[in-house]
Amino acid sequence: MDTSTNTRPLLQQSETDSDFEDDLQVDRCLENLDNEVVVVTKDTKPLFKSRAPNDRYNAVYVTFYLLGTTVLLPWFFFITAEEYWMYKFRKLPDNLTSIVGTEAKTDLQASFNSYISIASTVPSTIFLIINPMCSHRIPLKVRMVGSFVSLLVLFIVTTVFVEINTDQWQDMFFLLTIGLVVLLNIASATLQSALFGIVGRFPHRYITATVSGQALGGVLAALAEIVSLWVGASPVRSALVYFVMADIFILIALFGYLLVSRAVFFKYYLIDSVNYGPVNEPPIVRQLNYGGILKKIWVQGMSVWFCFVVTLSLYPAITALVNPQEQDSHSAWNEIYFVPVVAYLLLSIMDYLGRIFAGLLQWPKQGWLVALLSLLRVSFFPLLLLCNAQPRHHLPVLIHSDYWFILIVIVFGFTNGYLVNTTMISAPKLVEAHEQETASSMMAAFLGVGLACGSFLSLFLVKLL
């Protein structure tokens, strides 16, 4: 006798089913998101996966772009205002409207960059490392909003000090500035770790938006510096514009996040790593194995680490020291614009374009090939060290031409952006859905450690010249 077999799974959603179940599922998930009941399970497959909603008007995509830009843009503006800091710590008495550079640097001026480097690198690296292990204990909204509010308050304080005369208490202002730098980088590291943890759950184009936004921050900071040089603004006026722009970006990004966090599209991917059973039962949250996650993504992690070691070793420590070939021509291009345009703006633009192309091509997908390409970037050490970087006492100058230096900068910036985005896109795909946030936060930690190692290595490379 012929028999028929029903091969359709009980919980599979058919094309004719109502959307009511999807809405009920999302609403119930959100109610329990902050009060999750942890149940260890070996089952890694959800019973069913509802249809992904649409990103209306690309609002979430644009917001991730903005969030990526805001993560680093305030710090870019902070270090771009170097002349302002030199003015604040100048030798007294002095002409209050003079631009620093006509006299020997004071002790505070000479040590400022070194202290800033330590005060920014050490806390940022520490918090990028510990955030993946502690993030699940703090609600996501608290981490995101708390970081934004902290950044906003700290930068408002920094902005206010631009208009305050600190000449009579320079030492105290120096210590206060270092303290602000420490707190700024703690907040920025927490925000960066949380942001990459979120975007790791979304499709790759949203990861590209976030990573590209970071590069766009560098472009905006470089453009702001060039415009400031063009209009001849004083260090104090330039710093005020920089810091006010940072305040505005932080405020807009905060409201943007609060707005899109209410969108169904955002909520869908935010709770996608949590497996929910039947109605009226608590969510099932799988136990995280940090060692297992690290084992899956270590190749991508080491690739992005080495990529940033190479980049931060040479940029801006070496690239900003390269002088134009016709230095004696006394043209505005050679004396004013060459370094800001080539060493900062051009490199940032190519880094930005590299991240965009990586998101479009998504190649290579093999981890070993990405690692190999990252290792090949070691060739930039001799290329840039042998350019006309001054002063130098040991190495000869073998690459004199400005055109060759510009070409090296183009390839240097593009490969950095391309490989960074390639690794950030591929890492979340190597782990289970419930591990994606932690994996993306770990990648941010690898990135941060690479920044720190590159920054410290740059000190030795400058001495090597």
Coordinates of C-alpha atoms in Angstrom, one line a residue:
M1 CA 0.0 0.0 0.0
D2 CA 1.3 3.4 -0.9
T3 CA 2.1 5.7 1.9
S4 CA 3.0 9.4 2.1
T5 CA 5.4 11.0 4.4
N6 CA 5.2 14.5 5.7
T7 CA 8.8 15.8 5.4
R8 CA 8.1 19.4 6.5
P9 CA 9.5 20.2 9.9
L10 CA 6.9 21.1 12.5
L11 CA 8.3 24.5 13.3
Q12 CA 9.3 25.6 9.7
Q13 CA 7.6 28.7 8.7
S14 CA 5.8 28.5 5.3
E15 CA 5.4 31.2 2.8
T16 CA 1.7 31.4 3.6
D17 CA 2.2 31.9 7.4
S18 CA 1.3 35.2 8.9
D19 CA 3.9 37.7 10.0
F20 CA 2.3 37.7 13.4
E21 CA 4.6 35.0 14.6
D22 CA 7.7 37.1 13.6
D23 CA 6.4 40.2 15.5
L24 CA 5.5 38.2 18.5
Q25 CA 8.9 36.5 18.5
V26 CA 10.8 39.8 18.3
D27 CA 8.6 41.5 21.0
R28 CA 9.0 38.6 23.4
C29 CA 12.8 38.4 22.8
L30 CA 13.2 42.1 23.6
E31 CA 11.3 41.8 26.8
N32 CA 13.7 39.1 28.0
L33 CA 16.9 40.5 26.6
D34 CA 18.1 42.2 29.8
N35 CA 16.8 39.3 32.0
E36 CA 18.2 36.3 30.2
V37 CA 18.1 32.9 31.8
V38 CA 21.4 31.1 31.0
V39 CA 21.0 27.5 30.0
V40 CA 24.0 25.5 28.8
T41 CA 23.2 23.6 25.6
K42 CA 25.1 21.8 22.9
D43 CA 22.4 22.5 20.4
T44 CA 23.8 25.3 18.1
K45 CA 20.9 25.3 15.5
P46 CA 17.8 27.5 16.0
L47 CA 14.5 25.7 15.7
F48 CA 13.6 28.1 12.9
K49 CA 14.8 31.4 11.5
S50 CA 12.3 34.1 10.7
R51 CA 12.6 36.4 7.7
A52 CA 15.0 39.3 8.1
P53 CA 13.2 42.6 8.0
N54 CA 14.2 45.5 5.7
D55 CA 16.6 48.3 6.7
R56 CA 14.2 51.1 5.9
Y57 CA 15.9 54.0 4.2
N58 CA 19.3 52.4 5.1
A59 CA 19.0 54.1 8.5
V60 CA 20.9 51.4 10.3
Y61 CA 23.6 51.3 7.6
V62 CA 24.1 55.1 7.8
T63 CA 24.1 55.0 11.6
F64 CA 26.9 52.4 11.6
Y65 CA 28.9 54.6 9.3
L66 CA 28.4 57.5 11.7
L67 CA 29.2 55.3 14.8
G68 CA 32.4 54.1 13.1
T69 CA 33.4 57.7 12.4
T70 CA 32.7 58.9 15.9
V71 CA 34.7 56.1 17.6
L72 CA 38.0 57.7 16.6
L73 CA 37.2 61.1 15.2
P74 CA 37.3 62.9 18.6
W75 CA 40.8 61.5 19.3
F76 CA 41.9 62.4 15.8
F77 CA 40.9 66.0 16.5
F78 CA 42.6 65.9 19.8
I79 CA 46.0 65.0 18.4
T80 CA 45.5 67.2 15.3
A81 CA 45.5 70.3 17.6
E82 CA 49.2 69.8 18.3
E83 CA 50.0 73.5 17.9
Y84 CA 47.3 74.4 20.5
W85 CA 48.9 72.1 23.1
M86 CA 52.3 73.6 22.3
Y87 CA 50.8 77.0 22.8
K88 CA 49.2 76.0 26.1
F89 CA 52.6 74.8 27.5
R90 CA 54.8 77.5 25.9
K91 CA 57.5 79.4 27.8
L92 CA 56.2 82.4 29.8
P93 CA 56.2 85.4 29.5
D94 CA 55.4 85.3 25.8
N95 CA 53.4 87.1 23.2
L96 CA 50.0 85.5 23.7
T97 CA 49.2 85.7 20.0
S98 CA 52.5 84.2 18.8
I99 CA 52.7 80.8 17.2
V100 CA 54.9 78.3 18.9
G101 CA 58.0 77.4 17.1
T102 CA 60.3 80.4 17.4
E103 CA 61.9 79.3 20.6
A104 CA 63.3 76.1 22.2
K105 CA 60.6 73.8 23.6
T106 CA 59.9 73.8 27.3
D107 CA 60.0 70.7 29.3
L108 CA 56.2 70.3 29.2
Q109 CA 56.2 70.8 25.4
A110 CA 59.0 68.3 24.9
S111 CA 57.4 65.6 27.0
F112 CA 53.8 66.2 26.0
N113 CA 53.7 63.8 23.0
S114 CA 55.4 61.0 24.9
Y115 CA 53.0 61.3 27.9
I116 CA 50.1 61.5 25.6
S117 CA 51.2 58.3 23.7
I118 CA 51.5 56.4 27.0
A119 CA 48.3 57.8 28.5
S120 CA 46.3 56.8 25.3
T121 CA 47.9 53.5 24.4
V122 CA 48.0 51.7 27.7
P123 CA 44.4 52.2 29.0
S124 CA 43.0 51.7 25.5
T125 CA 44.8 48.4 25.1
I126 CA 43.9 47.1 28.5
F127 CA 40.2 47.8 28.1
L128 CA 40.1 46.4 24.6
I129 CA 41.5 43.2 26.0
I130 CA 39.2 42.9 29.1
N131 CA 36.0 44.1 27.4
P132 CA 35.3 40.8 25.5
M133 CA 35.5 38.9 28.7
C134 CA 33.3 41.3 30.8
S135 CA 30.9 42.7 28.2
H136 CA 28.2 40.0 28.7
R137 CA 27.9 41.1 32.3
I138 CA 26.9 44.7 31.4
P139 CA 23.8 45.4 29.3
L140 CA 24.6 46.6 25.8
K141 CA 22.7 49.8 26.1
V142 CA 24.6 50.7 29.2
R143 CA 27.9 50.2 27.5
M144 CA 27.0 52.1 24.4
V145 CA 25.2 55.1 26.0
G146 CA 27.6 55.2 28.9
S147 CA 30.6 55.4 26.6
F148 CA 29.0 58.1 24.4
V149 CA 28.0 60.2 27.4
S150 CA 31.5 59.9 28.9
L151 CA 33.1 60.9 25.6
L152 CA 30.7 63.9 25.3
V153 CA 31.3 65.1 28.9
L154 CA 35.1 64.8 28.6
F155 CA 35.2 66.6 25.2
I156 CA 33.0 69.4 26.5
V157 CA 35.5 69.8 29.4
T158 CA 38.3 69.9 26.8
T159 CA 36.5 72.4 24.7
V160 CA 35.8 74.7 27.7
F161 CA 39.5 74.8 28.6
V162 CA 40.3 76.3 25.2
E163 CA 38.7 79.6 26.4
I164 CA 40.3 79.4 29.9
N165 CA 43.7 81.1 30.5
T166 CA 45.8 78.3 32.0
D167 CA 49.2 80.2 31.8
Q168 CA 49.5 80.5 35.6
W169 CA 48.9 76.8 36.3
Q170 CA 50.5 75.0 33.4
D171 CA 51.7 72.1 35.5
M172 CA 48.2 71.4 36.9
F173 CA 46.7 71.8 33.4
F174 CA 49.2 69.3 32.0
L175 CA 48.3 66.7 34.6
L176 CA 44.6 67.4 34.1
T177 CA 45.0 66.9 30.3
I178 CA 46.8 63.6 30.8
G179 CA 43.9 62.5 33.1
L180 CA 41.4 63.5 30.4
V181 CA 43.4 61.5 27.8
V182 CA 43.3 58.4 30.0
L183 CA 39.5 58.7 30.5
L184 CA 38.9 59.5 26.9
N185 CA 40.7 56.4 25.7
I186 CA 38.9 54.1 28.2
A187 CA 35.6 55.4 27.0
S188 CA 36.6 55.1 23.4
A189 CA 37.9 51.5 23.9
T190 CA 34.7 50.5 25.6
L191 CA 32.6 52.0 22.8
Q192 CA 34.8 50.5 20.1
S193 CA 34.6 47.0 21.6
A194 CA 30.8 47.2 22.1
L195 CA 30.3 48.6 18.5
F196 CA 32.3 45.8 16.9
G197 CA 30.5 43.3 19.0
I198 CA 27.2 44.6 17.7
V199 CA 28.1 44.9 14.1
G200 CA 29.6 41.5 14.0
R201 CA 26.1 40.1 14.1
F202 CA 25.0 42.0 11.0
P203 CA 25.7 41.3 7.3
H204 CA 29.1 42.1 6.0
R205 CA 28.1 45.5 4.4
Y206 CA 27.4 46.8 7.9
I207 CA 30.8 45.8 9.1
T208 CA 32.3 47.6 6.1
A209 CA 30.3 50.7 7.0
T210 CA 31.7 50.7 10.5
V211 CA 35.3 50.0 9.5
S212 CA 35.1 52.6 6.6
G213 CA 33.6 55.1 9.0
Q214 CA 36.7 54.8 11.1
A215 CA 38.9 55.7 8.1
L216 CA 36.5 58.5 7.2
G217 CA 37.3 60.0 10.6
G218 CA 40.9 60.3 9.6
V219 CA 40.0 61.9 6.3
L220 CA 37.8 64.5 8.1
A221 CA 40.5 65.3 10.6
A222 CA 43.1 65.8 7.9
L223 CA 40.8 68.0 5.9
A224 CA 40.1 70.1 9.0
E225 CA 43.8 70.6 9.5
I226 CA 44.4 71.6 5.9
V227 CA 41.5 74.1 5.9
S228 CA 42.9 75.6 9.2
L229 CA 46.3 76.0 7.5
W230 CA 44.7 77.6 4.5
V231 CA 42.7 80.2 6.3
G232 CA 45.7 80.9 8.7
A233 CA 43.7 80.3 11.9
S234 CA 45.5 80.6 15.2
P235 CA 46.2 77.5 17.2
V236 CA 43.5 78.4 19.8
R237 CA 40.8 79.1 17.1
S238 CA 41.7 75.9 15.2
A239 CA 41.5 73.8 18.4
L240 CA 38.1 75.3 19.3
V241 CA 36.7 74.4 15.9
Y242 CA 38.2 70.9 16.1
F243 CA 36.7 70.2 19.6
V244 CA 33.3 71.7 18.8
M245 CA 33.1 69.4 15.7
A246 CA 34.0 66.4 17.9
D247 CA 31.2 67.4 20.4
I248 CA 28.7 67.7 17.6
F249 CA 29.7 64.3 16.1
I250 CA 29.4 62.5 19.4
L251 CA 26.0 64.1 20.1
I252 CA 24.6 63.1 16.7
A253 CA 26.0 59.6 16.9
L254 CA 24.4 59.1 20.4
F255 CA 21.0 60.2 19.2
G256 CA 21.5 58.1 16.0
Y257 CA 22.2 55.0 18.0
L258 CA 19.2 55.6 20.4
L259 CA 17.0 56.0 17.3
V260 CA 18.0 52.9 15.3
S261 CA 18.2 50.7 18.4
R262 CA 14.4 50.9 18.3
A263 CA 14.2 49.7 14.7
V264 CA 12.9 46.2 14.1
F265 CA 15.8 45.5 11.7
F266 CA 18.3 46.4 14.4
K267 CA 16.5 44.3 17.0
Y268 CA 16.3 41.3 14.7
Y269 CA 20.1 41.0 14.4
L270 CA 20.7 42.0 18.0
I271 CA 18.8 39.0 19.3
D272 CA 19.7 36.7 16.5
S273 CA 22.4 34.9 18.5
V274 CA 19.8 34.0 21.2
N275 CA 17.8 30.8 20.6
Y276 CA 14.2 31.2 21.8
G277 CA 12.0 28.2 22.3
P278 CA 8.2 28.1 22.5
V279 CA 6.2 31.1 23.8
N280 CA 6.3 31.5 27.6
E281 CA 9.7 29.8 27.9
P282 CA 12.9 31.6 28.8
P283 CA 15.5 32.3 26.1
I284 CA 18.4 29.8 25.8
V285 CA 21.8 31.5 26.0
R286 CA 24.7 29.3 25.2
Q287 CA 27.8 29.3 27.3
L288 CA 30.8 31.0 25.7
N289 CA 34.1 29.2 25.3
Y290 CA 36.6 32.0 24.9
G291 CA 39.5 29.6 24.2
G292 CA 37.4 27.9 21.5
I293 CA 36.5 31.3 19.9
L294 CA 40.1 32.4 19.9
K295 CA 41.1 29.2 18.3
K296 CA 38.7 29.8 15.4
I297 CA 39.8 33.4 14.7
W298 CA 43.4 33.6 15.7
V299 CA 44.7 33.7 12.1
Q300 CA 42.5 36.7 11.3
G301 CA 43.3 38.3 14.7
M302 CA 47.1 38.0 14.1
S303 CA 46.7 39.3 10.6
V304 CA 44.9 42.5 11.7
W305 CA 47.4 42.8 14.6
F306 CA 50.4 42.6 12.3
C307 CA 48.8 44.9 9.8
F308 CA 48.5 47.7 12.4
V309 CA 51.9 47.0 13.8
V310 CA 53.4 47.9 10.4
T311 CA 51.1 50.8 9.8
L312 CA 51.5 52.5 13.2
S313 CA 55.2 51.9 13.2
L314 CA 55.6 54.1 10.1
Y315 CA 52.5 56.3 10.3
P316 CA 52.7 59.1 11.3
A317 CA 56.1 58.8 13.0
I318 CA 58.1 58.3 9.7
T319 CA 55.7 59.5 7.0
A320 CA 55.3 62.9 8.7
L321 CA 59.1 63.4 8.7
V322 CA 59.5 63.0 4.9
N323 CA 60.5 66.3 3.3
P324 CA 59.8 67.2 -0.3
Q325 CA 62.5 66.9 -2.9
E326 CA 62.6 70.6 -3.8
Q327 CA 62.7 71.8 -0.2
D328 CA 64.6 75.0 -1.1
S329 CA 61.9 76.3 -3.4
H330 CA 60.1 78.0 -0.5
S331 CA 56.7 77.3 -2.1
A332 CA 53.6 77.0 0.0
W333 CA 53.2 73.4 -1.2
N334 CA 56.6 72.4 0.1
E335 CA 56.6 74.4 3.3
I336 CA 53.0 74.1 4.4
Y337 CA 50.9 71.6 2.6
F338 CA 53.2 68.7 1.5
V339 CA 53.1 66.7 4.8
P340 CA 49.4 67.4 5.7
V341 CA 48.2 66.5 2.2
V342 CA 50.4 63.5 1.4
A343 CA 51.3 62.0 4.8
Y344 CA 47.9 62.5 6.3
L345 CA 45.1 63.2 3.9
L346 CA 46.2 61.0 0.9
L347 CA 47.1 58.1 3.2
S348 CA 43.7 58.4 5.0
I349 CA 41.8 58.5 1.7
M350 CA 43.6 55.4 0.4
D351 CA 42.9 53.6 3.7
Y352 CA 39.2 54.6 3.3
L353 CA 39.1 53.3 -0.3
G354 CA 40.8 50.1 0.6
R355 CA 38.1 49.3 3.2
I356 CA 35.4 50.0 0.7
F357 CA 36.9 47.8 -2.0
A358 CA 37.4 45.0 0.6
G359 CA 33.7 45.1 1.4
L360 CA 32.8 44.9 -2.3
L361 CA 35.2 42.2 -3.3
Q362 CA 35.4 40.1 -0.1
W363 CA 38.6 38.5 -1.3
P364 CA 40.6 36.6 -0.2
K365 CA 38.5 34.4 2.0
Q366 CA 41.3 32.0 3.0
G367 CA 42.8 32.9 6.4
W368 CA 46.3 31.8 5.4
L369 CA 46.3 34.1 2.3
V370 CA 45.1 37.1 4.3
A371 CA 47.9 36.4 6.8
L372 CA 50.5 36.1 4.0
L373 CA 49.4 39.4 2.5
S374 CA 49.7 41.0 5.9
L375 CA 53.2 39.7 6.4
L376 CA 54.2 41.0 2.9
R377 CA 53.5 44.6 4.2
V378 CA 56.8 44.3 6.1
S379 CA 58.3 45.5 2.8
F380 CA 57.1 49.0 3.7
F381 CA 59.7 49.3 6.4
P382 CA 62.7 49.7 4.1
L383 CA 60.7 51.6 1.5
L384 CA 59.6 54.4 3.8
L385 CA 62.7 54.4 6.0
L386 CA 64.8 55.0 2.9
C387 CA 62.7 58.0 1.8
N388 CA 63.8 61.6 2.6
A389 CA 62.7 61.5 6.2
Q390 CA 64.6 64.2 8.2
P391 CA 66.4 64.5 10.5
R392 CA 68.5 61.3 10.1
H393 CA 71.9 60.2 11.3
H394 CA 72.4 56.5 10.3
L395 CA 70.4 55.4 7.2
P396 CA 71.0 56.8 3.7
V397 CA 68.3 58.4 1.6
L398 CA 67.8 56.2 -1.5
I399 CA 64.3 57.4 -2.5
H400 CA 64.4 61.1 -3.2
S401 CA 61.5 61.5 -5.6
D402 CA 58.2 62.9 -4.3
Y403 CA 56.4 60.8 -6.8
W404 CA 57.8 57.6 -5.5
F405 CA 57.0 58.6 -2.0
I406 CA 53.4 59.4 -3.0
L407 CA 53.1 56.1 -4.8
I408 CA 54.4 54.2 -1.7
V409 CA 51.9 56.1 0.5
I410 CA 49.0 55.2 -1.8
V411 CA 49.8 51.5 -1.7
F412 CA 50.6 51.6 2.0
G413 CA 47.2 53.2 2.9
F414 CA 45.2 51.1 0.5
T415 CA 46.6 47.7 1.7
N416 CA 46.1 48.7 5.3
G417 CA 42.4 49.5 4.7
Y418 CA 41.8 46.5 2.5
L419 CA 43.3 43.9 4.8
V420 CA 41.8 45.3 7.9
N421 CA 38.3 45.2 6.6
T422 CA 38.8 41.7 5.1
T423 CA 39.8 40.3 8.4
M424 CA 37.0 42.1 10.3
I425 CA 34.4 40.8 7.8
S426 CA 35.7 37.2 7.8
A427 CA 36.2 36.6 11.6
P428 CA 32.5 36.6 12.6
K429 CA 31.7 34.1 9.9
L430 CA 34.0 31.5 11.5
V431 CA 32.1 31.2 14.7
E432 CA 28.5 30.3 15.8
A433 CA 25.9 33.0 15.9
H434 CA 26.0 33.3 19.7
E435 CA 29.8 33.8 19.5
Q436 CA 29.8 36.5 17.0
E437 CA 29.7 39.5 19.4
T438 CA 32.6 38.1 21.4
A439 CA 34.6 37.2 18.3
S440 CA 34.2 40.7 16.9
S441 CA 35.2 42.2 20.3
M442 CA 38.3 40.0 20.3
M443 CA 39.2 41.3 16.8
A444 CA 38.9 44.8 18.2
A445 CA 41.3 43.8 20.9
F446 CA 43.8 42.4 18.4
L447 CA 43.5 45.7 16.5
G448 CA 44.1 47.7 19.7
V449 CA 47.1 45.7 20.7
G450 CA 48.5 46.2 17.1
L451 CA 48.1 49.9 17.5
A452 CA 50.0 49.8 20.8
C453 CA 52.8 47.7 19.5
G454 CA 53.2 49.8 16.4
S455 CA 53.2 53.0 18.4
F456 CA 56.0 51.8 20.7
L457 CA 58.0 50.4 17.7
S458 CA 57.8 53.8 16.0
L459 CA 60.0 55.3 18.7
F460 CA 62.8 52.9 17.8
L461 CA 62.4 53.5 14.1
V462 CA 62.8 57.2 14.5
K463 CA 66.1 56.6 16.3
L464 CA 67.1 54.2 13.5
L465 CA 67.0 56.9 10.8

